Tab-separated table of C-alpha atoms and ligand atoms in Angstrom:
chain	number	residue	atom	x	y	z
A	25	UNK	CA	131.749	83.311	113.419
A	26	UNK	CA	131.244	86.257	110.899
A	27	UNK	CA	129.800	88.058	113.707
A	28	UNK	CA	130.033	91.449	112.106
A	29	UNK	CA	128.387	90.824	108.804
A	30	UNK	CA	125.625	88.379	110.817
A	31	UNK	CA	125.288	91.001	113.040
A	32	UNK	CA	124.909	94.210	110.266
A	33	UNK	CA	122.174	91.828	108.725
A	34	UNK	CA	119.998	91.002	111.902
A	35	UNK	CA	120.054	94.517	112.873
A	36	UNK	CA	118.920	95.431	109.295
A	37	UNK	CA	116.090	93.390	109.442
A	38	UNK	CA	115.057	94.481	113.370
A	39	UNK	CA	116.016	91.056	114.762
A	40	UNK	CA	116.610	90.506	118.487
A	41	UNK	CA	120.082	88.974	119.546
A	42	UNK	CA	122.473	88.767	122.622
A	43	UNK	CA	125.913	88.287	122.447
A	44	UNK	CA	127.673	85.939	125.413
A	45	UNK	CA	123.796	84.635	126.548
A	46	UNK	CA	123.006	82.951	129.621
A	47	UNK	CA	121.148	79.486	128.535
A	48	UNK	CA	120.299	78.872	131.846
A	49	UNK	CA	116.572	80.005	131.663
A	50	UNK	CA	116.057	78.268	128.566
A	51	UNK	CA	116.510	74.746	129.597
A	52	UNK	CA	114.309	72.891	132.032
A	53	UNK	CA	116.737	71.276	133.232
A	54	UNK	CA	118.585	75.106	134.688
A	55	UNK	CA	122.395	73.583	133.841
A	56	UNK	CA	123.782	77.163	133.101
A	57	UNK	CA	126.589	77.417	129.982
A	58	UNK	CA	126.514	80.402	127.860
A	59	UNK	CA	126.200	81.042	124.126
A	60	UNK	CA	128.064	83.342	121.556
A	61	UNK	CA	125.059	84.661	120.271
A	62	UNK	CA	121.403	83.623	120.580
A	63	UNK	CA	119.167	85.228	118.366
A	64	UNK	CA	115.345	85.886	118.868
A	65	UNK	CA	113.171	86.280	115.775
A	66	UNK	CA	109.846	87.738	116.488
A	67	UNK	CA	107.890	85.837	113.661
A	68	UNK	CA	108.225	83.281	111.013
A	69	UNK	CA	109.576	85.799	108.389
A	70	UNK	CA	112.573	87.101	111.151
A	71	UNK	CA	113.132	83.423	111.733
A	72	UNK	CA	113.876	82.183	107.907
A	73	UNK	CA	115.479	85.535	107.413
A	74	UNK	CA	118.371	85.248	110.578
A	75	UNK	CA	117.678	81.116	108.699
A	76	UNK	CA	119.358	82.216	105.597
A	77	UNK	CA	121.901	84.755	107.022
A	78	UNK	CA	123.176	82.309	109.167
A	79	UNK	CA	123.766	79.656	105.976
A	80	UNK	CA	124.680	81.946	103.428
A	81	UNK	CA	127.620	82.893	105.853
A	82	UNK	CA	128.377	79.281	106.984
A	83	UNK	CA	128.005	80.092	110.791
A	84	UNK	CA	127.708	77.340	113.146
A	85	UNK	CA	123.872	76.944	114.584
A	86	UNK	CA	120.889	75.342	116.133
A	87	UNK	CA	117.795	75.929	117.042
A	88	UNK	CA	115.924	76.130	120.830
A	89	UNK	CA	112.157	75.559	121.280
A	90	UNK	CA	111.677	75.257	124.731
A	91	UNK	CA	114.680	73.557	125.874
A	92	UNK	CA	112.913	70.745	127.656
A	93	UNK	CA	114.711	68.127	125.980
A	94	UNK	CA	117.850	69.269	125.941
A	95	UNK	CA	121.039	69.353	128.149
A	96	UNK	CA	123.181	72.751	127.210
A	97	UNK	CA	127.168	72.037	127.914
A	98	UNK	CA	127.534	74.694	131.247
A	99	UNK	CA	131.159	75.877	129.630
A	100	UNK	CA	131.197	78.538	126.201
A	101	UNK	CA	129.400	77.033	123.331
A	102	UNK	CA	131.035	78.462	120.211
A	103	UNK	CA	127.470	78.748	118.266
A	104	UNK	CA	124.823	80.520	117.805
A	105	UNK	CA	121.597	79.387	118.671
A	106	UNK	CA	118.107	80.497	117.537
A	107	UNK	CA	115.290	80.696	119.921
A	108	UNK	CA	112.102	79.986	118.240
A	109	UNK	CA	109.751	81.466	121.555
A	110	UNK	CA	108.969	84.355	119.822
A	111	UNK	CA	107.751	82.539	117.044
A	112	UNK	CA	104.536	81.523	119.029
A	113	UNK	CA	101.423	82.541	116.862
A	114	UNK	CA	98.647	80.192	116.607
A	115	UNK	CA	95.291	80.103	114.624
A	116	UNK	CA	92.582	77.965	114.890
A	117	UNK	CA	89.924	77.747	112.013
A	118	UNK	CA	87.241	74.894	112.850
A	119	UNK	CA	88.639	71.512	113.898
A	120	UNK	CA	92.216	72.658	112.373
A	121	UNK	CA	95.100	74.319	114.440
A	122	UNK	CA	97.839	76.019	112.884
A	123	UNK	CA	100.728	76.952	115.434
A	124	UNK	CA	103.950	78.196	113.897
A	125	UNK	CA	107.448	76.837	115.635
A	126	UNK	CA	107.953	78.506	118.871
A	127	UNK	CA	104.006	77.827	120.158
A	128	UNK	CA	103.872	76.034	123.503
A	129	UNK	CA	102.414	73.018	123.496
A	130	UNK	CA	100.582	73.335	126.253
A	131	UNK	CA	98.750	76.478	124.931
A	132	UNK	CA	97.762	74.781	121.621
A	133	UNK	CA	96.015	71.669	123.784
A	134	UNK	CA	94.709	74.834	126.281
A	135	UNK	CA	93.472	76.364	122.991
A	136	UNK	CA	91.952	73.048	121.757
A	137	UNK	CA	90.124	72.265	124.648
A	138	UNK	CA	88.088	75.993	125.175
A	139	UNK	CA	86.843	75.316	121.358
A	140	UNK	CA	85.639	71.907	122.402
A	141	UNK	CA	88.501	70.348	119.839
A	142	UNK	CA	89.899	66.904	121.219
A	143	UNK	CA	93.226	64.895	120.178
A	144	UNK	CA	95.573	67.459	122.042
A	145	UNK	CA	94.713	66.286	125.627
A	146	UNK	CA	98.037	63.744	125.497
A	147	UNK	CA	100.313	67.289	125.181
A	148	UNK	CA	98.850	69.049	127.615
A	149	UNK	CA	101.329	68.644	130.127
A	150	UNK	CA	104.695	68.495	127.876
A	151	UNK	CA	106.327	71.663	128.473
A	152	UNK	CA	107.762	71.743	124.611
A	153	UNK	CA	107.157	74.116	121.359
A	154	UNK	CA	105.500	72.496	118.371
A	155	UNK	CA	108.369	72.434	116.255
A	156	UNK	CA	110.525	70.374	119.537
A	157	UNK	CA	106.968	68.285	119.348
A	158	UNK	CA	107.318	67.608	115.852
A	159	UNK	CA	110.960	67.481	115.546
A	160	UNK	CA	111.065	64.514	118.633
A	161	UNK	CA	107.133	63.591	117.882
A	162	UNK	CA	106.626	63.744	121.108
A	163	UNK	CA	103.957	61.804	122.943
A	164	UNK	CA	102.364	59.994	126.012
A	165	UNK	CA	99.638	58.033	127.056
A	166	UNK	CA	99.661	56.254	124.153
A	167	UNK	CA	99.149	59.281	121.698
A	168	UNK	CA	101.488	61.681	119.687
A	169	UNK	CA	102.018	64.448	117.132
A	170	UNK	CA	101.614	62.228	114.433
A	171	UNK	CA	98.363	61.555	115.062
A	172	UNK	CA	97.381	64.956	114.627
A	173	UNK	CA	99.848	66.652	112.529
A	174	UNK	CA	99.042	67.042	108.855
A	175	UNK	CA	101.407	69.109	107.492
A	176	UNK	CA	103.995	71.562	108.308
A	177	UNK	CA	106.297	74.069	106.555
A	178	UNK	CA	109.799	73.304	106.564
A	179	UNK	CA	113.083	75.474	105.696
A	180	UNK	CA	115.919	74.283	103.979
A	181	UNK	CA	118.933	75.504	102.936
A	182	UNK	CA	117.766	75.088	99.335
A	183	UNK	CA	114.246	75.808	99.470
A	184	UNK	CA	111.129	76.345	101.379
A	185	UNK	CA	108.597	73.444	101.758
A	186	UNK	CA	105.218	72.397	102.797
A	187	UNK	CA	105.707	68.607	104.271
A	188	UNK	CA	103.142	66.067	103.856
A	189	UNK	CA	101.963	64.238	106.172
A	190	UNK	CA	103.899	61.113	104.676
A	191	UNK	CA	106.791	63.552	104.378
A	192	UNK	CA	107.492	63.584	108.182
A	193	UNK	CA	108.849	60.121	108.193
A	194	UNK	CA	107.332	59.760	111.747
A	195	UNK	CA	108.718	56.861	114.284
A	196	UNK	CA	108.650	56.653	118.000
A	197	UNK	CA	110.126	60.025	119.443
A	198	UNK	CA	111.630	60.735	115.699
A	199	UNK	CA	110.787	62.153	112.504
A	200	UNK	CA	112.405	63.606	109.286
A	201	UNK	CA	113.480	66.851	111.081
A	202	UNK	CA	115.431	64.617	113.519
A	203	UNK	CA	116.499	62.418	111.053
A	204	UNK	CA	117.886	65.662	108.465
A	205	UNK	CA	119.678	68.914	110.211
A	206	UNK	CA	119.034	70.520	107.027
A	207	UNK	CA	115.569	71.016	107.331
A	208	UNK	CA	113.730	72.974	110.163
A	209	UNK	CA	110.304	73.353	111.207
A	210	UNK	CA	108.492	76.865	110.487
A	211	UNK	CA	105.078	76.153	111.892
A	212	UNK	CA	102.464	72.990	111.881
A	213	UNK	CA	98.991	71.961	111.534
A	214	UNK	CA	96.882	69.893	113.484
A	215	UNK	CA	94.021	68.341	112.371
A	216	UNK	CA	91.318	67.199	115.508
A	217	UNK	CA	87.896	66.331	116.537
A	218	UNK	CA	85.430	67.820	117.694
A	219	UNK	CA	84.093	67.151	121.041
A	220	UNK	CA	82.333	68.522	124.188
A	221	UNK	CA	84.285	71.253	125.986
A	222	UNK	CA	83.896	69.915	129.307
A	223	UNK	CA	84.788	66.635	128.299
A	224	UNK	CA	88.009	67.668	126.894
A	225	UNK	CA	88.902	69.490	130.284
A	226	UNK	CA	87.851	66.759	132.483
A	227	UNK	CA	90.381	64.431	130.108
A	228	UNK	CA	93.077	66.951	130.357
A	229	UNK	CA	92.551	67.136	133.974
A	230	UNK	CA	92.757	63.638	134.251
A	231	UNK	CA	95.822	63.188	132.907
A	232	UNK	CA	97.610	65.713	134.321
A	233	UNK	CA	96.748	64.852	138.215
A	234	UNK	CA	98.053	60.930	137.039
A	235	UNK	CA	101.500	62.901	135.845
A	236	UNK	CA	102.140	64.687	139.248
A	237	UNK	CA	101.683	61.446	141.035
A	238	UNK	CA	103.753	59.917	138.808
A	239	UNK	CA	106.751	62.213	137.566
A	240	UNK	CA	109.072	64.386	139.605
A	241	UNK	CA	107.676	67.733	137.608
A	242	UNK	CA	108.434	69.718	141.046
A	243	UNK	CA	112.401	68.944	140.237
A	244	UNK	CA	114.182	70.691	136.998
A	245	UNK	CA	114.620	68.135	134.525
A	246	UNK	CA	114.056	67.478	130.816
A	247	UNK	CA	111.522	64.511	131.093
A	248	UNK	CA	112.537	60.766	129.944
A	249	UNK	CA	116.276	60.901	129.898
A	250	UNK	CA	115.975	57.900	128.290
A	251	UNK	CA	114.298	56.282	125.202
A	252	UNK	CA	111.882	53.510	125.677
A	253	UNK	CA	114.216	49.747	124.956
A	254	UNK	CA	111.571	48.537	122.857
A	255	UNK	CA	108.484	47.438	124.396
A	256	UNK	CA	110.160	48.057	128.017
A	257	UNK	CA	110.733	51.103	129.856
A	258	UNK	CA	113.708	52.550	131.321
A	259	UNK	CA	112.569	53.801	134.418
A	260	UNK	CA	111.348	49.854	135.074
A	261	UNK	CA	114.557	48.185	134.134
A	262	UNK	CA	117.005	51.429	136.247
A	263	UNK	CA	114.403	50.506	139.306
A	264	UNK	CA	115.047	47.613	139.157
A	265	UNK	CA	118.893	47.883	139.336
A	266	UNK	CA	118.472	49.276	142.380
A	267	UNK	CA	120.016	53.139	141.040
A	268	UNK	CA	116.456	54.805	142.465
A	269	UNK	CA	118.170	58.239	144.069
A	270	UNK	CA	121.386	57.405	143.330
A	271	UNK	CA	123.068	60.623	142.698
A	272	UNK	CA	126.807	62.469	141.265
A	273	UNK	CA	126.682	66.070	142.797
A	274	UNK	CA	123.231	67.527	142.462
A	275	UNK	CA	121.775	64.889	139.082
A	276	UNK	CA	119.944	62.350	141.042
A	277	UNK	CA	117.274	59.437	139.651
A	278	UNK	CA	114.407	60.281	140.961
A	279	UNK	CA	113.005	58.808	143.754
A	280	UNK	CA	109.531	59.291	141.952
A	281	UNK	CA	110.386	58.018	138.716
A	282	UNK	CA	113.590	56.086	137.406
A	283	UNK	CA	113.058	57.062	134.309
A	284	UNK	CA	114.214	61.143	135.178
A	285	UNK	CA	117.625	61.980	136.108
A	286	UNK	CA	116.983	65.193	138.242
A	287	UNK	CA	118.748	68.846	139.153
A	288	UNK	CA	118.291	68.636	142.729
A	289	UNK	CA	119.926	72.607	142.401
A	290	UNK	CA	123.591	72.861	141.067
A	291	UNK	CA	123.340	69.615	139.061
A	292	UNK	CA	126.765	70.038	136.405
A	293	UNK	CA	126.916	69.039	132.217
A	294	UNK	CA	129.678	66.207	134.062
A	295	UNK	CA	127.505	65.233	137.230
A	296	UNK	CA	124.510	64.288	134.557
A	297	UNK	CA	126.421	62.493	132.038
A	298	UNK	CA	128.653	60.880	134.711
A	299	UNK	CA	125.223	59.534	136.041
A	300	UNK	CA	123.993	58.556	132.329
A	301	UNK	CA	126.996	56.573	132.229
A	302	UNK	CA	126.867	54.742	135.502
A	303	UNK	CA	123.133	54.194	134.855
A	304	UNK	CA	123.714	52.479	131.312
A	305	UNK	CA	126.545	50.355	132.634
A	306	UNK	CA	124.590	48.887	135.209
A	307	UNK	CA	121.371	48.317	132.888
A	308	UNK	CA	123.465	46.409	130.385
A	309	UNK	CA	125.360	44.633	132.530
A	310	UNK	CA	122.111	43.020	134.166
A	311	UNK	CA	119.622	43.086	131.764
A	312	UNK	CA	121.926	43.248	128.501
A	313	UNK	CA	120.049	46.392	127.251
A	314	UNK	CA	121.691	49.148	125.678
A	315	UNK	CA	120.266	52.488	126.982
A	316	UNK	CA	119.853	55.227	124.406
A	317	UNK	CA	119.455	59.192	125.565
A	318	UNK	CA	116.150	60.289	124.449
A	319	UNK	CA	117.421	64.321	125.457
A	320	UNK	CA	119.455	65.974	123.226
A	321	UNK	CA	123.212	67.699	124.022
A	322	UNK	CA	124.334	71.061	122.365
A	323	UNK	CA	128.033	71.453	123.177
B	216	LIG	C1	108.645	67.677	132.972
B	216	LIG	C2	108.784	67.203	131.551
B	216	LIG	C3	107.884	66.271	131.048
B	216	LIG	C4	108.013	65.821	129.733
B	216	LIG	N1	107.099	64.924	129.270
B	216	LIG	C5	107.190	64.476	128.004
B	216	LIG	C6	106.234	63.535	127.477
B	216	LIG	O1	105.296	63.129	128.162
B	216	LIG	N2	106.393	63.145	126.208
B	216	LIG	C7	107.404	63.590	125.397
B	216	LIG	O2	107.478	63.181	124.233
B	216	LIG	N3	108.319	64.470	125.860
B	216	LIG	C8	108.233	64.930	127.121
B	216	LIG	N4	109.159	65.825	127.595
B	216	LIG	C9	110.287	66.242	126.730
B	216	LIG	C10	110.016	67.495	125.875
B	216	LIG	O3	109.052	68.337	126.477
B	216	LIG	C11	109.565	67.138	124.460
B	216	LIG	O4	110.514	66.337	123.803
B	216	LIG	C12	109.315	68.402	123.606
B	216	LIG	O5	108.741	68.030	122.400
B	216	LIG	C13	110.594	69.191	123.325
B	216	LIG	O6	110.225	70.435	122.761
B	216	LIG	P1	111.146	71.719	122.954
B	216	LIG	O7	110.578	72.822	122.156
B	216	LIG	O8	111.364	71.977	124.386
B	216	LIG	O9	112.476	71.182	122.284
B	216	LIG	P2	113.965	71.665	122.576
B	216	LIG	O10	114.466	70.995	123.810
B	216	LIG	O11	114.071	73.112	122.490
B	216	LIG	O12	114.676	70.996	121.318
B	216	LIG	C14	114.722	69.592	121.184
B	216	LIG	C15	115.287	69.291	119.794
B	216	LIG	O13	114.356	69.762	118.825
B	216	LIG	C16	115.016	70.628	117.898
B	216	LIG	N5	114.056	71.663	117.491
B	216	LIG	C17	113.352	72.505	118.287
B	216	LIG	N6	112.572	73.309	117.529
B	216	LIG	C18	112.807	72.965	116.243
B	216	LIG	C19	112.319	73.431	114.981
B	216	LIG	N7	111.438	74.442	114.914
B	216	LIG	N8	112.771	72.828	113.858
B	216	LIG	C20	113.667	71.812	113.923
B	216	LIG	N9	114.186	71.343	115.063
B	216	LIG	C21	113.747	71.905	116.216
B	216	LIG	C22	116.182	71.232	118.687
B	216	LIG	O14	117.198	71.699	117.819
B	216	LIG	C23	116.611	70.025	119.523
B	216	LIG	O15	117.448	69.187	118.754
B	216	LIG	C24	109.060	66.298	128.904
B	216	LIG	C25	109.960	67.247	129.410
B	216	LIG	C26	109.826	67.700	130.719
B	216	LIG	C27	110.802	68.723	131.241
């Protein structure tokens, strides 16, 4: 890494970073490796500013929203990584929400639901930013961010963009930003309906007592660790191979749901893929399905 030059030109422009950072607090799922430097832009312009330093001087990145779908390496990771939680401002202007990168998600569908806007309810408990939302188009209960994105403003390394709706290539728990590491998400807008505030609470409410009796949210983890095979679902077919708390070290299927591999405390990078392993193995060999991660590794 360039670190001196990078380093001259995010103190020029006021821009937050920390050399040899903890990642532990930024990942739900608390396994603890550290980073050479993580860097913190306040806004949108800081963000496409420490963008372009970084690519101009060919240093290694990526970016963090909330890191709850993804698994840091707990060793040295030789790369900087750009937090986009500072980058959390959101506007609302009638039944339209625009959120820029770092927003939670849960704030936006908080936000939605005191102005009596519904079509965020689904996201109300997924602990993500909008640009992870966009970038995995995240969903449940049968709803996601397509359905109410309609545009966004993407950086590349050769230009700046505004993505159409048709633009974002969206698939099941995919979308062009997935598909292309070139091009990152600056901010998003939702487009929703108008409704009744209470109604949009009671929904909301709804939901979220059916996902504590259903998901091990009490336990760190980073959701699904596993993509849906199909029409199927993983936490059905690992049930039903029996692997329900099996555990290496502290990474543990839940008891609660199959579907989440656990930190029941000290859970290791190795004791969570060693348990991905074993759990794909055993899913293949009886059912002949191929298991695919849905959570994302920086190493
Ligand atoms: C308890 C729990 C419940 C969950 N429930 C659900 C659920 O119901 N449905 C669901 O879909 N997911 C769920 N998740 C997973 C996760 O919350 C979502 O995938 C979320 O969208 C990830 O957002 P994030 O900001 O945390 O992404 P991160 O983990 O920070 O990043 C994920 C990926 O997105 C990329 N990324 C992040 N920001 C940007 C950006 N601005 N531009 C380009 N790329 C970017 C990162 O580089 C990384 O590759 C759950 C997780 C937990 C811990």
């Amino acid at each position: 890494m360039s670190s001196d030059i990078l380093l001259n030109e995010l103190q020029k422009y006021g821009i937050e970073y920390k050399k040899d950072h903890s990642l532990k607090e930024h990942c739900t799922f608390h396994v603890s490796g550290t980073c050479e430097l993580a860097i913190f832009p306040s806004d949108t312009e800081q963000f496409v500013f420490a963008l372009r330093v970084l690519d101009n001087l060919g240093v290694e990145f990526c970016i963090c929203g909330r890191g709850s779908n993804t698994l840091f390496a707990d060793e040295y990771i030789n790369k900087a990584i750009v937090f986009t939680e500072n980058c959390n401002a959101v506007r609302i202007d009638r039944d339209m929400i625009k959120a820029s990168s770092g927003a939670s998600l849960i704030r936006v569908a908080n936000l939605a639901a005191e102005n009596g806007l519904s079509g965020m309810e689904f996201a109300s408990g997924i602990p993500g930013s909008i640009g992870g939302a966009v970038y995995m188009n995240a969903g449940a209960y049968s709803s996601c961010m397509s359905d109410v994105i309609v545009k966004s403003s993407a950086y590349s390394r050769k230009e700046q963009k505004i993505m159409t709706v048709e633009e974002h290539c969206f698939s099941y728990r995919s979308s062009i930003y997935k598909e292309n590491s070139d091009l990152i998400c600056l901010d998003a807008e939702i487009k929703l309906t108008h409704s009744n505030v209470d109604v949009v609470r009671k929904k909301m409410r709804e939901l979220s007592e059916y996902r504590r009796s259903k998901q091990p949210i009490e336990f760190p983890s980073a959701g699904s660790y596993f993509k849906r095979p199909g029409s199927d679902f993983a936490g059905r077919l690992i049930e039903e191979c029996g692997l329900k708390g099996m555990r290496v070290g502290d990474a543990e299927i839940s008891v609660k749901h199959a579907g989440f591999i656990i930190n029941r405390g000290n859970a290791s990078f190795d004791d969570i893929l060693r348990l991905e392993e074993i759990v794909k193995a055993k899913v293949l060999a009886d059912f002949g399905v191929e298991l695919e991660r849905e959570v994302e590794i920086v190493r």
